[in-house]
Structures are given as structure tokens and as C-alpha cells.
């Protein structure tokens, strides 16, 4: 059954598809303006879920992202739940650690827990009386011109909903973006890099962080690297980035230890040999994709934001931050054009596409820089790590 386009309100209905980081924040932006906001998320409500599946366990929040959070009154709360990282800590093969500050004294980026951030953003969106959350609603199909969307539920039932504006925040494999692909003059490219990533947990030792907490730890090793970000529970999440073919070469627990002994010897006592033997095989390495497209909108009814518009490889630490910035840029254009979608949407594409493409290029450049030059010359290495 099709639900009506408006709930008897003076304001238009905005459907935010995807309740991840960018979708949940975007719902706050639209709700703050007084729109009737409906958020549709394919997963169950992660605030009640026992297991939350996500991309990375934690991520680096920087100035861009904080500005957007500030706009909807969330900056202080989120910052209080993050761990400042004032510098990278470079781990050499011989165990030597060298800090490289992110900026001037007092400047830092924050390590934040992805699931917690997502939960806080959903709760913040829900506090607006004009927001309705629809979990277990997977977008199956939509008509970007008419605003009609079809959702499928876990029990197989279907629901049709109509909105004045569809905001596609449904991530790198966006179902909304598929509508764009059917249209003429839509540019689209996607690139998988040969590297995958695997997350390993470093538990606290005697109740304390196993390494210095206020750093983003990096083990650069030419064709691959490992990084570690601190968590509030005093664990570190270590992320190993390596070509898939190298991941696949390691097939036994002993080979894992041999590999770590050769490249990351200082981490074995910290992660634990048994843990490494086990956790390396817990989940397969995950792929990383870079997506670029243009335009970001269709007429005055549909727009893409976050990874749906621009998935980037994570070597610049800016995917979420850029997605958050999309929200703030859109919001500013809404002011400029008095919330007239027919003017706002093309302007958003005009302003935002070049900047998002630049972030995607910088992230990819850093990935290549790392693979080709890291460790070969110190200044090139510096150039690379300066951007993480
Ligand atoms: P997502 O987080 O992917 O959320 C999309 C949401 O849409 C999900 O909840 C999904 O369930 C839902 N959805 C999908 N399909 C449908 C559908 N058909 N119907 C309804 N709902 C749907 N960024 C940073 O800024 N800093 C970092 O340090 C950082 N580190 C990273 C490390 C790794 C290893 C990776 C992989 C990424 C990292 N990123 C980082 C990038 C960041 O994860 C993404 O940019 C961010 O998650 C994008 O948010 P999003 O809301 O656009 O998409």
C-alpha cells in the first residue's frame, strides 16, 4: 500500500535512505529545518542489535566532520566520547617509535567508535518530533522523478512510500544511485584497489592501553602497512592493509606469526601470538572501492550524499568527514536558495562534485604513494603520513 506524501504538515517530506553515519546526521539537518523527515534503514535498529556489522570499528574524526556535528549541536557530545590523537607514531622495523605531530601544539584528530557514533546520531535524529525512523526497510526500487520508493522488509512484505525529496545516503553500493545509472549523461566510475583490510584487536595490558593512547600508530612497510587507533575501552583496533594476494598466501597460524615476526615484531607481545593465530582467520580481508559520479542530483527530487555519492579509499581518513561536510554544504545552499529544491540540487552538484572528486583523488594518490615510495625516501614517506 502506498503511503501519502505528506503527514498533513505544511512542510515537504524528505526521505533519507540509509541510516548510517551520513544518513543519520542528514536527518538531523533536515529535521532542524522543520521538514517531515522519514529515515529508512535496511538494518534493524543498531541501538537494539546484539551484533553491529560495519565497515571499520573506529575512525578518525577531523575538523570537517566536527563542523557539521557542531551545526546540529552534537560536536561537544561526540568529541567527549573520542580519543584525541595529537600525532602519528611511526613504528620502524627495529621497534623504534617516532612521533610526527598532526599540526601545531593542541591540534589533534579524534578516534571515534563507529557504532557508538552511529547510535548517537540516530538518537539525535529521533529527538526531533518531525522525524520518523523506519528500520528493517531496504530500498528495493525507486522512481527518482516521482519520489515513489519501494521498500522490502525482513518478512518479505513490501511498502511503497512517496516523498518530495529522496536523499540517497545508502553507502558505497547505493541502490538509489542505480536510478542515476539508467539515465543519460550520468558519469560513473568505480575502482577496486588490489589491497584489502583486516582488523585485529589489541587488548589492554594490566588494565591499561598496550601502547601510548593519544597517537595514530603506523607501521609502514612499503607495499603494505598496519595502523592502530585507540578505543575508549583501552583496546586498539589494528588495521592491516595489504594486497589480497599477500593475505591469501598466509594460510596457517604459524605463517601468521612468521609474517608478524618479520614485519611487525613489536606487536606480537602486544596483540598476543595466540590471538593473532586465531583472529587472522576470523574474517576474510575486506575490499576497498573508490566511486566517483556526476551529477549528484536528479531534477528537484533526488540527491546523493556520503559514500553513495563518493566512496573513497580510506588512506586519507576523510570518507565520513567529507560525507558530513556534504550535509553542511547542502544546508548552506538551502539558505542561499530559500529551500527551493529546483535551485538547491543543481547548485549542490555544481559546488560539491569537484571537492568530493578532489578528496577521492587525494585518497587514491596517497594509496599509490604508499605502495610506490614509502620507506624509499624519508621525505616521500613524510609526505604520505602527513595526510593520514
Ligand atoms: P555507510 O556508513 O556505508 O552507511 C550506509 C547505510 O545505508 C548503512 O547503514 C546501510 O545499512 C544502509 N543501506 C544500504 N543499502 C540500503 C538500502 N538499499 N536501503 C536502506 N538502507 C540501506 N572515514 C573517515 O572520515 N575517517 C576514517 O578514519 C575512516 N576510516 C575508514 C576505514 C576503513 C577501513 C573504511 C572501509 C572506511 C573508513 N572511512 C573513514 C570511510 C567511512 O567509513 C565512510 O565514508 C562512511 O561510513 C560513509 O558513511 P555513509 O553513511 O555515507 O555510508
PDB file of C-alpha atoms and ligand atoms in Angstrom, residues 17-23 40-43 55-56 58-60 114 137-139 169-172 175 197 241 305-308 314 317-321, ligand 1:
ATOM      1  CA  UNK A  17      17.543   6.457   2.610  1.00  0.00           C
ATOM      2  CA  UNK A  18      20.316   4.913   4.728  1.00  0.00           C
ATOM      3  CA  UNK A  19      20.698   5.399   8.463  1.00  0.00           C
ATOM      4  CA  UNK A  20      24.484   5.090   8.584  1.00  0.00           C
ATOM      5  CA  UNK A  21      26.725   7.936   9.673  1.00  0.00           C
ATOM      6  CA  UNK A  22      25.817  10.402   6.940  1.00  0.00           C
ATOM      7  CA  UNK A  23      22.112   9.499   6.719  1.00  0.00           C
ATOM      8  CA  UNK A  40      14.754   4.345   6.009  1.00  0.00           C
ATOM      9  CA  UNK A  41      17.445   1.884   7.030  1.00  0.00           C
ATOM     10  CA  UNK A  42      17.784  -1.688   5.778  1.00  0.00           C
ATOM     11  CA  UNK A  43      19.310  -2.988   9.026  1.00  0.00           C
ATOM     12  CA  UNK A  55      32.908  -1.127   7.843  1.00  0.00           C
ATOM     13  CA  UNK A  56      35.611  -0.193  10.329  1.00  0.00           C
ATOM     14  CA  UNK A  58      36.668   3.103  14.686  1.00  0.00           C
ATOM     15  CA  UNK A  59      37.538   6.068  12.531  1.00  0.00           C
ATOM     16  CA  UNK A  60      39.278   9.400  12.623  1.00  0.00           C
ATOM     17  CA  UNK A 114      31.774   3.965  14.554  1.00  0.00           C
ATOM     18  CA  UNK A 137      13.299  -1.087   5.380  1.00  0.00           C
ATOM     19  CA  UNK A 138      15.556  -1.980   2.470  1.00  0.00           C
ATOM     20  CA  UNK A 139      15.071   0.195  -0.579  1.00  0.00           C
ATOM     21  CA  UNK A 169      22.741   8.112   1.904  1.00  0.00           C
ATOM     22  CA  UNK A 170      22.821   4.382   1.352  1.00  0.00           C
ATOM     23  CA  UNK A 171      26.567   3.959   1.083  1.00  0.00           C
ATOM     24  CA  UNK A 172      29.106   2.846  -1.500  1.00  0.00           C
ATOM     25  CA  UNK A 175      20.500   1.415  -4.512  1.00  0.00           C
ATOM     26  CA  UNK A 197      41.984  -4.648   5.004  1.00  0.00           C
ATOM     27  CA  UNK A 241      46.193  -3.037   4.704  1.00  0.00           C
ATOM     28  CA  UNK A 305      25.363  12.278  -0.272  1.00  0.00           C
ATOM     29  CA  UNK A 306      28.136  10.500   1.613  1.00  0.00           C
ATOM     30  CA  UNK A 307      29.590   7.290   0.196  1.00  0.00           C
ATOM     31  CA  UNK A 308      26.584   6.950  -2.129  1.00  0.00           C
ATOM     32  CA  UNK A 314      40.478   5.167   3.479  1.00  0.00           C
ATOM     33  CA  UNK A 317      40.860   9.380   6.684  1.00  0.00           C
ATOM     34  CA  UNK A 318      38.266  11.649   5.093  1.00  0.00           C
ATOM     35  CA  UNK A 319      35.368   9.499   3.813  1.00  0.00           C
ATOM     36  CA  UNK A 320      32.980  10.124   6.671  1.00  0.00           C
ATOM     37  CA  UNK A 321      34.334  13.625   7.217  1.00  0.00           C
TER      38      UNK A 321
HETATM   39  P1  LIG B   1      27.612   3.939   5.238  1.00  0.00           P
HETATM   40  O1  LIG B   1      28.351   4.150   6.515  1.00  0.00           O
HETATM   41  O2  LIG B   1      28.007   2.812   4.363  1.00  0.00           O
HETATM   42  O3  LIG B   1      26.057   3.813   5.607  1.00  0.00           O
HETATM   43  C1  LIG B   1      25.100   3.459   4.622  1.00  0.00           C
HETATM   44  C2  LIG B   1      23.844   2.984   5.338  1.00  0.00           C
HETATM   45  O4  LIG B   1      22.839   2.711   4.360  1.00  0.00           O
HETATM   46  C3  LIG B   1      24.056   1.683   6.121  1.00  0.00           C
HETATM   47  O5  LIG B   1      23.521   1.826   7.408  1.00  0.00           O
HETATM   48  C4  LIG B   1      23.324   0.634   5.296  1.00  0.00           C
HETATM   49  O6  LIG B   1      22.796  -0.406   6.085  1.00  0.00           O
HETATM   50  C5  LIG B   1      22.220   1.468   4.657  1.00  0.00           C
HETATM   51  N1  LIG B   1      21.736   0.925   3.381  1.00  0.00           N
HETATM   52  C6  LIG B   1      22.470   0.385   2.388  1.00  0.00           C
HETATM   53  N2  LIG B   1      21.674  -0.007   1.370  1.00  0.00           N
HETATM   54  C7  LIG B   1      20.400   0.314   1.745  1.00  0.00           C
HETATM   55  C8  LIG B   1      19.128   0.158   1.114  1.00  0.00           C
HETATM   56  N3  LIG B   1      19.006  -0.417  -0.113  1.00  0.00           N
HETATM   57  N4  LIG B   1      18.027   0.592   1.771  1.00  0.00           N
HETATM   58  C9  LIG B   1      18.133   1.167   3.018  1.00  0.00           C
HETATM   59  N5  LIG B   1      19.308   1.323   3.658  1.00  0.00           N
HETATM   60  C10 LIG B   1      20.434   0.919   3.024  1.00  0.00           C
HETATM   61  N6  LIG B   1      36.240   7.925   7.085  1.00  0.00           N
HETATM   62  C11 LIG B   1      36.736   8.927   7.838  1.00  0.00           C
HETATM   63  O7  LIG B   1      36.278  10.067   7.740  1.00  0.00           O
HETATM   64  N7  LIG B   1      37.747   8.699   8.734  1.00  0.00           N
HETATM   65  C12 LIG B   1      38.322   7.472   8.871  1.00  0.00           C
HETATM   66  O8  LIG B   1      39.237   7.305   9.673  1.00  0.00           O
HETATM   67  C13 LIG B   1      37.822   6.397   8.073  1.00  0.00           C
HETATM   68  N8  LIG B   1      38.348   5.167   8.181  1.00  0.00           N
HETATM   69  C14 LIG B   1      37.870   4.157   7.414  1.00  0.00           C
HETATM   70  C15 LIG B   1      38.459   2.908   7.498  1.00  0.00           C
HETATM   71  C16 LIG B   1      38.012   1.873   6.712  1.00  0.00           C
HETATM   72  C17 LIG B   1      38.674   0.534   6.825  1.00  0.00           C
HETATM   73  C18 LIG B   1      36.935   2.089   5.811  1.00  0.00           C
HETATM   74  C19 LIG B   1      36.438   0.978   4.941  1.00  0.00           C
HETATM   75  C20 LIG B   1      36.339   3.327   5.708  1.00  0.00           C
HETATM   76  C21 LIG B   1      36.805   4.381   6.501  1.00  0.00           C
HETATM   77  N9  LIG B   1      36.248   5.664   6.415  1.00  0.00           N
HETATM   78  C22 LIG B   1      36.752   6.677   7.172  1.00  0.00           C
HETATM   79  C23 LIG B   1      35.153   5.945   5.463  1.00  0.00           C
HETATM   80  C24 LIG B   1      33.788   5.885   6.161  1.00  0.00           C
HETATM   81  O9  LIG B   1      33.615   4.596   6.696  1.00  0.00           O
HETATM   82  C25 LIG B   1      32.662   6.170   5.163  1.00  0.00           C
HETATM   83  O10 LIG B   1      32.968   7.303   4.401  1.00  0.00           O
HETATM   84  C26 LIG B   1      31.336   6.402   5.912  1.00  0.00           C
HETATM   85  O11 LIG B   1      30.945   5.231   6.560  1.00  0.00           O
HETATM   86  C27 LIG B   1      30.258   6.837   4.924  1.00  0.00           C
HETATM   87  O12 LIG B   1      29.046   6.953   5.607  1.00  0.00           O
HETATM   88  P2  LIG B   1      27.688   6.766   4.805  1.00  0.00           P
HETATM   89  O13 LIG B   1      26.606   6.996   5.821  1.00  0.00           O
HETATM   90  O14 LIG B   1      27.699   7.562   3.568  1.00  0.00           O
HETATM   91  O15 LIG B   1      27.692   5.241   4.342  1.00  0.00           O
END
